[in-house]
PDB file of C-alpha atoms in Angstrom:
ATOM      1  CA  MET A 281     -15.724   3.239 -20.781  1.00 40.00           C
ATOM      2  CA  PRO A 282     -15.599   6.756 -19.957  1.00 44.00           C
ATOM      3  CA  GLU A 283     -14.147   7.835 -16.701  1.00 44.00           C
ATOM      4  CA  THR A 284     -17.120   9.367 -15.352  1.00 43.00           C
ATOM      5  CA  TYR A 285     -19.232   6.396 -15.938  1.00 44.00           C
ATOM      6  CA  GLN A 286     -16.974   4.002 -14.164  1.00 48.00           C
ATOM      7  CA  SER A 287     -16.605   6.378 -11.081  1.00 58.00           C
ATOM      8  CA  SER A 288     -19.945   6.855 -11.152  1.00 67.00           C
ATOM      9  CA  ASN A 289     -20.711   2.828 -10.903  1.00 76.00           C
ATOM     10  CA  THR A 290     -17.409   2.463  -8.326  1.00 84.00           C
ATOM     11  CA  ALA A 291     -19.666   4.624  -6.071  1.00 87.00           C
ATOM     12  CA  HIS A 292     -22.536   2.712  -6.190  1.00 91.00           C
ATOM     13  CA  MET A 293     -20.799  -0.560  -5.552  1.00 93.00           C
ATOM     14  CA  ASN A 294     -19.083   1.281  -2.384  1.00 93.00           C
ATOM     15  CA  ASN A 295     -22.638   2.537  -1.436  1.00 95.00           C
ATOM     16  CA  VAL A 296     -24.012  -1.223  -2.010  1.00 96.00           C
ATOM     17  CA  LEU A 297     -21.079  -2.522   0.181  1.00 96.00           C
ATOM     18  CA  ASN A 298     -20.989  -0.095   3.162  1.00 96.00           C
ATOM     19  CA  LEU A 299     -24.939  -0.588   3.426  1.00 97.00           C
ATOM     20  CA  ARG A 300     -24.097  -4.603   3.571  1.00 97.00           C
ATOM     21  CA  LEU A 301     -21.305  -4.142   6.008  1.00 96.00           C
ATOM     22  CA  ARG A 302     -23.573  -1.813   8.376  1.00 97.00           C
ATOM     23  CA  ARG A 303     -26.239  -4.680   8.158  1.00 97.00           C
ATOM     24  CA  PHE A 304     -23.496  -6.739   9.258  1.00 97.00           C
ATOM     25  CA  ALA A 305     -22.632  -4.916  12.021  1.00 96.00           C
ATOM     26  CA  ALA A 306     -26.033  -4.519  13.654  1.00 97.00           C
ATOM     27  CA  ASP A 307     -26.877  -8.377  12.927  1.00 97.00           C
ATOM     28  CA  ALA A 308     -23.480  -9.035  14.977  1.00 97.00           C
ATOM     29  CA  HIS A 309     -24.959  -6.975  17.782  1.00 97.00           C
ATOM     30  CA  HIS A 310     -28.340  -8.462  17.807  1.00 97.00           C
ATOM     31  CA  LEU A 311     -26.880 -11.854  18.096  1.00 97.00           C
ATOM     32  CA  TYR A 312     -24.435 -11.060  20.930  1.00 96.00           C
ATOM     33  CA  GLU A 313     -27.069  -9.567  22.774  1.00 96.00           C
ATOM     34  CA  ALA A 314     -29.176 -12.207  22.268  1.00 97.00           C
ATOM     35  CA  GLY A 315     -26.445 -14.845  23.930  1.00 96.00           C
ATOM     36  CA  LYS A 316     -25.790 -16.360  20.749  1.00 96.00           C
ATOM     37  CA  ALA A 317     -22.116 -15.490  19.793  1.00 95.00           C
ATOM     38  CA  ASP A 318     -21.451 -18.773  18.636  1.00 96.00           C
ATOM     39  CA  GLU A 319     -23.377 -18.048  15.444  1.00 96.00           C
ATOM     40  CA  LEU A 320     -21.252 -14.786  14.673  1.00 96.00           C
ATOM     41  CA  PRO A 321     -18.518 -16.958  12.709  1.00 96.00           C
ATOM     42  CA  LYS A 322     -21.196 -18.410  10.288  1.00 97.00           C
ATOM     43  CA  LEU A 323     -23.135 -14.505  10.316  1.00 97.00           C
ATOM     44  CA  ARG A 324     -19.499 -13.103   9.144  1.00 96.00           C
ATOM     45  CA  LYS A 325     -18.789 -15.786   6.830  1.00 97.00           C
ATOM     46  CA  ASP A 326     -22.220 -15.129   5.011  1.00 97.00           C
ATOM     47  CA  CYS A 327     -21.249 -11.859   4.794  1.00 97.00           C
ATOM     48  CA  LEU A 328     -17.794 -11.863   3.302  1.00 96.00           C
ATOM     49  CA  THR A 329     -19.514 -14.699   0.666  1.00 97.00           C
ATOM     50  CA  GLU A 330     -21.903 -12.105  -0.318  1.00 97.00           C
ATOM     51  CA  CYS A 331     -19.301  -9.121  -0.549  1.00 96.00           C
ATOM     52  CA  TYR A 332     -16.932 -11.636  -2.659  1.00 96.00           C
ATOM     53  CA  SER A 333     -20.036 -11.970  -5.061  1.00 96.00           C
ATOM     54  CA  LEU A 334     -20.438  -8.075  -5.347  1.00 96.00           C
ATOM     55  CA  PHE A 335     -16.708  -7.650  -6.108  1.00 94.00           C
ATOM     56  CA  ALA A 336     -17.012 -10.493  -8.753  1.00 94.00           C
ATOM     57  CA  ASP A 337     -20.357  -9.364 -10.080  1.00 93.00           C
ATOM     58  CA  CYS A 338     -18.896  -5.995 -10.608  1.00 92.00           C
ATOM     59  CA  PHE A 339     -15.311  -6.264 -11.821  1.00 91.00           C
ATOM     60  CA  GLY A 340     -15.245  -9.865 -12.738  1.00 92.00           C
ATOM     61  CA  LEU A 341     -13.726 -13.276 -10.644  1.00 90.00           C
ATOM     62  CA  PRO A 342      -9.915 -12.691 -10.166  1.00 86.00           C
ATOM     63  CA  PRO A 343      -8.026 -14.531 -12.325  1.00 88.00           C
ATOM     64  CA  GLN A 344      -6.486 -18.029 -11.065  1.00 92.00           C
ATOM     65  CA  GLU A 345      -3.481 -17.271 -13.513  1.00 94.00           C
ATOM     66  CA  PHE A 346      -2.433 -15.561 -16.390  1.00 94.00           C
ATOM     67  CA  THR A 347       0.218 -14.724 -18.938  1.00 96.00           C
ATOM     68  CA  PHE A 348       2.968 -12.574 -18.452  1.00 95.00           C
ATOM     69  CA  GLU A 349       4.763 -11.129 -21.181  1.00 95.00           C
ATOM     70  CA  TYR A 350       7.363  -8.207 -20.869  1.00 93.00           C
ATOM     71  CA  THR A 351      10.580  -7.385 -23.005  1.00 94.00           C
ATOM     72  CA  ASP A 352      14.034  -7.094 -21.641  1.00 92.00           C
ATOM     73  CA  LYS A 353      16.742  -4.369 -21.887  1.00 91.00           C
ATOM     74  CA  ASP A 354      17.665  -5.873 -25.115  1.00 94.00           C
ATOM     75  CA  ASP A 355      14.233  -5.276 -26.356  1.00 94.00           C
ATOM     76  CA  LYS A 356      13.760  -9.359 -26.814  1.00 95.00           C
ATOM     77  CA  PRO A 357      10.201 -10.136 -26.079  1.00 95.00           C
ATOM     78  CA  HIS A 358       9.168 -12.925 -23.538  1.00 94.00           C
ATOM     79  CA  ALA A 359       6.305 -14.420 -22.261  1.00 95.00           C
ATOM     80  CA  GLU A 360       6.026 -17.108 -19.170  1.00 94.00           C
ATOM     81  CA  TYR A 361       2.049 -19.282 -19.143  1.00 96.00           C
ATOM     82  CA  HIS A 362       0.249 -20.509 -16.653  1.00 95.00           C
ATOM     83  CA  VAL A 363       1.583 -17.945 -13.768  1.00 95.00           C
ATOM     84  CA  THR A 364      -0.059 -17.164 -10.703  1.00 95.00           C
ATOM     85  CA  PRO A 365      -0.120 -14.592  -8.656  1.00 91.00           C
ATOM     86  CA  LEU A 366       1.848 -15.888  -5.676  1.00 91.00           C
ATOM     87  CA  ASP A 367       4.407 -17.488  -8.279  1.00 92.00           C
ATOM     88  CA  PHE A 368       4.796 -13.728  -9.828  1.00 93.00           C
ATOM     89  CA  TYR A 369       5.435 -12.269  -6.065  1.00 91.00           C
ATOM     90  CA  HIS A 370       8.242 -14.893  -5.341  1.00 90.00           C
ATOM     91  CA  LYS A 371       9.916 -14.549  -8.660  1.00 91.00           C
ATOM     92  CA  TYR A 372       9.741 -10.927  -9.679  1.00 89.00           C
ATOM     93  CA  LEU A 373       9.128  -9.153  -6.339  1.00 86.00           C
ATOM     94  CA  GLY A 374      10.521 -11.049  -3.532  1.00 81.00           C
ATOM     95  CA  VAL A 375       9.700  -8.398  -0.750  1.00 86.00           C
ATOM     96  CA  ASP A 376       9.232  -8.985   2.636  1.00 89.00           C
ATOM     97  CA  LEU A 377       6.884  -6.177   3.885  1.00 88.00           C
ATOM     98  CA  ASP A 378       7.926  -6.745   7.459  1.00 90.00           C
ATOM     99  CA  ASP A 379      11.139  -5.132   6.554  1.00 95.00           C
ATOM    100  CA  TYR A 380       9.362  -1.864   5.673  1.00 96.00           C
ATOM    101  CA  VAL A 381       8.296   0.586   8.462  1.00 96.00           C
ATOM    102  CA  SER A 382       6.768   4.238   8.495  1.00 96.00           C
ATOM    103  CA  VAL A 383       8.736   7.078   9.600  1.00 97.00           C
ATOM    104  CA  ILE A 384       7.306  10.755  10.354  1.00 97.00           C
ATOM    105  CA  ASN A 385       8.715  13.865  10.549  1.00 98.00           C
ATOM    106  CA  GLY A 386       6.542  15.835  13.294  1.00 97.00           C
ATOM    107  CA  PRO A 387       8.265  18.344  14.720  1.00 97.00           C
ATOM    108  CA  THR A 388       5.823  19.381  17.348  1.00 97.00           C
ATOM    109  CA  ALA A 389       6.401  19.335  21.078  1.00 96.00           C
ATOM    110  CA  ASP A 390       4.385  16.443  22.011  1.00 95.00           C
ATOM    111  CA  LYS A 391       6.327  14.324  19.652  1.00 97.00           C
ATOM    112  CA  PRO A 392      10.050  13.790  20.535  1.00 97.00           C
ATOM    113  CA  TYR A 393      12.357  12.657  18.038  1.00 98.00           C
ATOM    114  CA  HIS A 394      13.530   9.001  18.322  1.00 98.00           C
ATOM    115  CA  LYS A 395      10.449   7.523  19.864  1.00 97.00           C
ATOM    116  CA  LEU A 396       7.731   5.511  18.672  1.00 98.00           C
ATOM    117  CA  TYR A 397       4.166   6.655  18.048  1.00 97.00           C
ATOM    118  CA  THR A 398       0.525   4.998  16.940  1.00 95.00           C
ATOM    119  CA  VAL A 399      -2.890   6.746  16.506  1.00 93.00           C
ATOM    120  CA  LYS A 400      -6.012   5.741  18.108  1.00 89.00           C
ATOM    121  CA  TYR A 401      -8.754   3.886  15.790  1.00 85.00           C
ATOM    122  CA  LEU A 402      -6.782   4.404  12.824  1.00 84.00           C
ATOM    123  CA  GLY A 403      -5.543   0.862  12.605  1.00 76.00           C
ATOM    124  CA  ASN A 404      -9.063  -0.785  13.251  1.00 70.00           C
ATOM    125  CA  VAL A 405      -9.244  -3.901  12.114  1.00 75.00           C
ATOM    126  CA  VAL A 406      -9.592  -6.464  14.617  1.00 73.00           C
ATOM    127  CA  GLY A 407      -6.458  -8.692  14.603  1.00 78.00           C
ATOM    128  CA  GLY A 408      -4.837  -6.508  12.303  1.00 80.00           C
ATOM    129  CA  HIS A 409      -1.375  -4.710  12.326  1.00 83.00           C
ATOM    130  CA  ARG A 410      -1.142  -1.768  14.260  1.00 87.00           C
ATOM    131  CA  VAL A 411       0.261   1.419  12.224  1.00 90.00           C
ATOM    132  CA  GLU A 412       3.232   2.165  14.146  1.00 95.00           C
ATOM    133  CA  LEU A 413       5.270   5.683  13.261  1.00 96.00           C
ATOM    134  CA  VAL A 414       8.824   6.461  14.017  1.00 97.00           C
ATOM    135  CA  ASN A 415       9.415  10.278  14.525  1.00 98.00           C
ATOM    136  CA  LEU A 416      12.682  11.483  13.200  1.00 98.00           C
ATOM    137  CA  PRO A 417      14.479  14.890  12.418  1.00 98.00           C
ATOM    138  CA  LEU A 418      13.927  16.197   9.206  1.00 98.00           C
ATOM    139  CA  ASP A 419      17.873  15.450   7.951  1.00 97.00           C
ATOM    140  CA  GLU A 420      17.538  11.829   9.018  1.00 97.00           C
ATOM    141  CA  PHE A 421      14.149  11.343   7.797  1.00 98.00           C
ATOM    142  CA  LYS A 422      15.207  12.657   4.502  1.00 97.00           C
ATOM    143  CA  GLU A 423      18.480  10.509   4.406  1.00 97.00           C
ATOM    144  CA  ALA A 424      16.655   7.525   4.604  1.00 97.00           C
ATOM    145  CA  ALA A 425      14.429   8.568   1.296  1.00 98.00           C
ATOM    146  CA  LEU A 426      17.640   8.990  -0.219  1.00 97.00           C
ATOM    147  CA  LYS A 427      19.550   5.826   0.589  1.00 97.00           C
ATOM    148  CA  GLN A 428      16.390   4.006  -0.596  1.00 97.00           C
ATOM    149  CA  LEU A 429      16.324   5.899  -3.664  1.00 97.00           C
ATOM    150  CA  LYS A 430      20.082   5.330  -4.603  1.00 96.00           C
ATOM    151  CA  ALA A 431      19.761   1.847  -3.997  1.00 96.00           C
ATOM    152  CA  GLY A 432      17.246   1.623  -6.506  1.00 94.00           C
ATOM    153  CA  GLU A 433      14.161   1.289  -5.149  1.00 95.00           C
ATOM    154  CA  VAL A 434      11.143   3.974  -5.273  1.00 97.00           C
ATOM    155  CA  VAL A 435       9.852   5.435  -1.855  1.00 98.00           C
ATOM    156  CA  TRP A 436       5.909   5.830  -0.915  1.00 97.00           C
ATOM    157  CA  PHE A 437       5.017   9.030   0.730  1.00 97.00           C
ATOM    158  CA  GLY A 438       2.193  10.990   2.494  1.00 95.00           C
ATOM    159  CA  CYS A 439       1.969  14.534   2.169  1.00 96.00           C
ATOM    160  CA  ASP A 440      -0.038  17.748   1.976  1.00 96.00           C
ATOM    161  CA  CYS A 441      -0.440  17.990  -2.143  1.00 94.00           C
ATOM    162  CA  SER A 442      -2.921  20.688  -1.760  1.00 93.00           C
ATOM    163  CA  LYS A 443      -0.379  23.530  -0.799  1.00 95.00           C
ATOM    164  CA  ASP A 444       2.000  25.178  -3.586  1.00 94.00           C
ATOM    165  CA  PHE A 445       0.908  23.021  -6.580  1.00 93.00           C
ATOM    166  CA  GLY A 446       0.842  24.730  -9.898  1.00 89.00           C
ATOM    167  CA  ARG A 447      -1.216  22.120 -12.340  1.00 83.00           C
ATOM    168  CA  ASP A 448      -0.201  23.548 -15.347  1.00 83.00           C
ATOM    169  CA  GLU A 449       3.453  23.766 -14.273  1.00 86.00           C
ATOM    170  CA  CYS A 450       3.175  19.785 -12.794  1.00 88.00           C
ATOM    171  CA  LEU A 451       4.942  20.766 -10.008  1.00 92.00           C
ATOM    172  CA  TRP A 452       4.727  21.566  -6.215  1.00 95.00           C
ATOM    173  CA  ASP A 453       6.923  24.647  -4.989  1.00 96.00           C
ATOM    174  CA  ASP A 454       6.809  26.344  -1.886  1.00 95.00           C
ATOM    175  CA  LYS A 455       8.314  29.466  -3.662  1.00 93.00           C
ATOM    176  CA  LEU A 456       6.012  28.913  -6.756  1.00 92.00           C
ATOM    177  CA  PHE A 457       3.365  31.660  -5.172  1.00 92.00           C
ATOM    178  CA  ASP A 458       4.657  34.745  -3.491  1.00 93.00           C
ATOM    179  CA  TYR A 459       1.391  35.516  -1.663  1.00 92.00           C
ATOM    180  CA  GLU A 460       3.209  36.978   1.194  1.00 93.00           C
ATOM    181  CA  ASN A 461       5.049  39.889  -0.487  1.00 94.00           C
ATOM    182  CA  THR A 462       2.006  40.363  -3.462  1.00 95.00           C
ATOM    183  CA  PHE A 463      -0.559  41.145  -0.373  1.00 95.00           C
ATOM    184  CA  ASP A 464       1.954  42.603   2.044  1.00 94.00           C
ATOM    185  CA  MET A 465       0.896  39.788   4.639  1.00 95.00           C
ATOM    186  CA  HIS A 466       2.468  37.977   7.106  1.00 94.00           C
ATOM    187  CA  LEU A 467       1.866  34.156   5.894  1.00 93.00           C
ATOM    188  CA  SER A 468       4.799  32.117   6.478  1.00 93.00           C
ATOM    189  CA  MET A 469       4.392  29.283   9.258  1.00 95.00           C
ATOM    190  CA  SER A 470       6.845  26.746  10.822  1.00 96.00           C
ATOM    191  CA  LYS A 471       5.983  22.863   9.865  1.00 97.00           C
ATOM    192  CA  ALA A 472       5.322  22.500  13.589  1.00 97.00           C
ATOM    193  CA  ASP A 473       2.954  25.356  13.679  1.00 97.00           C
ATOM    194  CA  MET A 474       1.224  24.461  10.641  1.00 96.00           C
ATOM    195  CA  LEU A 475       0.252  20.840  12.120  1.00 96.00           C
ATOM    196  CA  ASP A 476      -0.268  22.477  15.585  1.00 95.00           C
ATOM    197  CA  SER A 477      -3.148  25.058  13.778  1.00 95.00           C
ATOM    198  CA  GLY A 478      -4.641  22.712  11.710  1.00 93.00           C
ATOM    199  CA  GLU A 479      -3.212  24.431   8.574  1.00 95.00           C
ATOM    200  CA  SER A 480      -1.495  21.479   7.209  1.00 95.00           C
ATOM    201  CA  ALA A 481      -1.779  17.825   7.460  1.00 93.00           C
ATOM    202  CA  MET A 482      -1.358  14.583   5.424  1.00 92.00           C
ATOM    203  CA  ASN A 483      -3.917  14.370   2.929  1.00 92.00           C
ATOM    204  CA  HIS A 484      -2.548  12.466  -0.246  1.00 93.00           C
ATOM    205  CA  ALA A 485       0.205   9.058  -0.703  1.00 94.00           C
ATOM    206  CA  MET A 486       2.400   9.171  -3.507  1.00 95.00           C
ATOM    207  CA  VAL A 487       5.932   7.824  -4.860  1.00 97.00           C
ATOM    208  CA  LEU A 488       9.097   9.439  -4.978  1.00 98.00           C
ATOM    209  CA  THR A 489      10.875   7.622  -8.009  1.00 97.00           C
ATOM    210  CA  GLY A 490      14.083   9.841  -8.134  1.00 97.00           C
ATOM    211  CA  VAL A 491      16.014  12.481  -6.706  1.00 97.00           C
ATOM    212  CA  ASN A 492      18.504  15.277  -8.116  1.00 97.00           C
ATOM    213  CA  LEU A 493      21.482  15.898  -6.491  1.00 96.00           C
ATOM    214  CA  GLY A 494      23.190  19.294  -6.873  1.00 92.00           C
ATOM    215  CA  GLU A 495      27.134  20.109  -6.792  1.00 92.00           C
ATOM    216  CA  ASP A 496      27.231  19.958  -3.204  1.00 92.00           C
ATOM    217  CA  GLY A 497      25.538  16.642  -3.434  1.00 91.00           C
ATOM    218  CA  LYS A 498      22.339  17.540  -1.683  1.00 94.00           C
ATOM    219  CA  PRO A 499      18.989  17.171  -3.207  1.00 96.00           C
ATOM    220  CA  ASP A 500      17.004  19.866  -4.917  1.00 96.00           C
ATOM    221  CA  ARG A 501      14.321  18.458  -6.510  1.00 97.00           C
ATOM    222  CA  TRP A 502      12.342  15.231  -6.343  1.00 98.00           C
ATOM    223  CA  LYS A 503      10.610  13.438  -9.350  1.00 97.00           C
ATOM    224  CA  VAL A 504       6.938  12.206  -8.141  1.00 96.00           C
ATOM    225  CA  GLU A 505       4.824   9.620  -9.679  1.00 94.00           C
ATOM    226  CA  ASN A 506       1.012  10.397  -9.082  1.00 90.00           C
ATOM    227  CA  SER A 507      -2.198   8.738  -9.603  1.00 86.00           C
ATOM    228  CA  TRP A 508      -4.291  11.752 -11.390  1.00 82.00           C
ATOM    229  CA  GLY A 509      -4.151   9.982 -14.709  1.00 76.00           C
ATOM    230  CA  GLU A 510      -2.166  11.095 -17.809  1.00 72.00           C
ATOM    231  CA  ASP A 511      -3.827  13.916 -19.016  1.00 67.00           C
ATOM    232  CA  LYS A 512      -2.306  16.968 -21.834  1.00 57.00           C
ATOM    233  CA  LEU A 513      -0.960  18.527 -18.213  1.00 59.00           C
ATOM    234  CA  VAL A 514       0.887  15.403 -16.976  1.00 62.00           C
ATOM    235  CA  ASN A 515       4.113  14.117 -18.105  1.00 72.00           C
ATOM    236  CA  LYS A 516       2.968  10.756 -17.967  1.00 76.00           C
ATOM    237  CA  GLY A 517       1.631  10.499 -14.684  1.00 82.00           C
ATOM    238  CA  TYR A 518       4.889  12.485 -13.261  1.00 91.00           C
ATOM    239  CA  TYR A 519       5.884  15.700 -11.154  1.00 93.00           C
ATOM    240  CA  VAL A 520       8.575  17.258  -9.917  1.00 95.00           C
ATOM    241  CA  ALA A 521       8.698  18.829  -5.951  1.00 97.00           C
ATOM    242  CA  SER A 522      11.215  20.881  -4.572  1.00 97.00           C
ATOM    243  CA  ASP A 523      13.248  19.900  -1.922  1.00 97.00           C
ATOM    244  CA  SER A 524      12.234  22.996   0.061  1.00 97.00           C
ATOM    245  CA  TRP A 525       8.321  21.832  -0.511  1.00 97.00           C
ATOM    246  CA  PHE A 526       9.450  18.472   0.630  1.00 98.00           C
ATOM    247  CA  ASP A 527      10.421  19.529   4.040  1.00 98.00           C
ATOM    248  CA  LYS A 528       7.369  21.735   4.359  1.00 97.00           C
ATOM    249  CA  TYR A 529       4.562  19.169   3.637  1.00 97.00           C
ATOM    250  CA  VAL A 530       6.234  15.563   3.288  1.00 98.00           C
ATOM    251  CA  TYR A 531       5.396  13.891   6.758  1.00 97.00           C
ATOM    252  CA  VAL A 532       5.481  10.028   6.323  1.00 97.00           C
ATOM    253  CA  LEU A 533       7.673   7.759   4.500  1.00 97.00           C
ATOM    254  CA  ALA A 534       7.872   3.728   3.974  1.00 97.00           C
ATOM    255  CA  VAL A 535      11.474   2.687   4.249  1.00 98.00           C
ATOM    256  CA  ASN A 536      13.466  -0.079   4.822  1.00 97.00           C
ATOM    257  CA  LYS A 537      14.798  -0.521   8.452  1.00 97.00           C
ATOM    258  CA  LYS A 538      18.345  -1.093   7.225  1.00 97.00           C
ATOM    259  CA  TYR A 539      18.318   2.574   6.276  1.00 97.00           C
ATOM    260  CA  LEU A 540      17.611   3.802   9.479  1.00 97.00           C
ATOM    261  CA  SER A 541      19.738   4.856  12.249  1.00 96.00           C
ATOM    262  CA  GLU A 542      20.457   2.975  15.292  1.00 97.00           C
ATOM    263  CA  LYS A 543      18.337   5.322  16.993  1.00 96.00           C
ATOM    264  CA  ALA A 544      15.615   4.670  14.966  1.00 97.00           C
ATOM    265  CA  LEU A 545      15.767   1.096  15.229  1.00 97.00           C
ATOM    266  CA  ALA A 546      15.707   0.981  18.877  1.00 97.00           C
ATOM    267  CA  ALA A 547      12.293   2.958  18.679  1.00 97.00           C
ATOM    268  CA  LEU A 548      10.738   0.419  16.961  1.00 95.00           C
ATOM    269  CA  LYS A 549      11.100  -1.936  19.975  1.00 95.00           C
ATOM    270  CA  GLU A 550       9.081   0.083  22.165  1.00 95.00           C
ATOM    271  CA  GLU A 551       5.367   0.321  23.400  1.00 96.00           C
ATOM    272  CA  PRO A 552       4.302   3.208  21.205  1.00 96.00           C
ATOM    273  CA  THR A 553       2.936   6.229  22.772  1.00 96.00           C
ATOM    274  CA  VAL A 554      -0.996   6.438  21.683  1.00 95.00           C
ATOM    275  CA  LEU A 555      -1.768   9.779  19.984  1.00 94.00           C
ATOM    276  CA  LYS A 556      -5.468  11.431  19.721  1.00 93.00           C
ATOM    277  CA  PRO A 557      -7.891  10.088  16.926  1.00 90.00           C
ATOM    278  CA  TRP A 558      -7.572  13.741  16.028  1.00 92.00           C
ATOM    279  CA  ASP A 559      -4.078  14.307  15.475  1.00 94.00           C
ATOM    280  CA  PRO A 560      -2.706  15.225  12.445  1.00 92.00           C
ATOM    281  CA  PHE A 561      -1.132  11.805  11.777  1.00 93.00           C
ATOM    282  CA  GLY A 562      -4.290  10.242  12.025  1.00 88.00           C
ATOM    283  CA  THR A 563      -5.751  12.269   8.995  1.00 81.00           C
ATOM    284  CA  LEU A 564      -6.201   9.248   6.802  1.00 63.00           C
ATOM    285  CA  ALA A 565      -8.458   7.635   9.293  1.00 54.00           C
ATOM    286  CA  ASP A 566     -11.093  10.537   8.613  1.00 54.00           C
TER     287      ASP A 566
END
């Protein structure tokens, strides 16, 4: 099926889903106002049943079990039959997601380092986990990513992917375009000023899968895996980001707590400061 056709069908499904959820919200409001709160659980169940049926109609029923086939490092084929998703998780992943936290690098005056933050309305699911962010200095922020990569584990990150991107080069680099000297204009801004002025904010998430270390042991470029397909301009979905671009435009990392300092771990035990909904670190709630 052509990608454009798939995207169009998905958009139609999302429109139907949004309409049904808004209908549920309106019905729930009317029931509550009428003093019939005891009927809300059934209303919720009926809505979820219809939504599940919508997904099943569009994508098919989720598999109860599957066959897992793979080739090991010695090129020997293997197959496991009747594997359930939960079986696969426990045997091949075994990751405790509670071990991972979100850390940010937000060098603005309103966010002291080694403090815990959350954004109002960012985690807007009743009964869900609150989104919490520990603000770290850039060197500590970057060190956490390095430690996780050196341990053989990729790092999810949020960034401003719109800045200094060369699509033909598959490269993010803040030195790729020299607009300042070309047009004789004062354009350079600090990371803090870009956040405060709205010039930059997190607008996309990708994965760090590798890093190149120079002779001094410091990173000079990062290997990035993205979700924009594998067309002729992309090396199988992989890109490169310069280290200076990382410093300017990477804002959030998901890292294992064991790679954090004592100060950062102590911040996780604090009650978070609640940031305004329009804070730069709340952009993904838009």
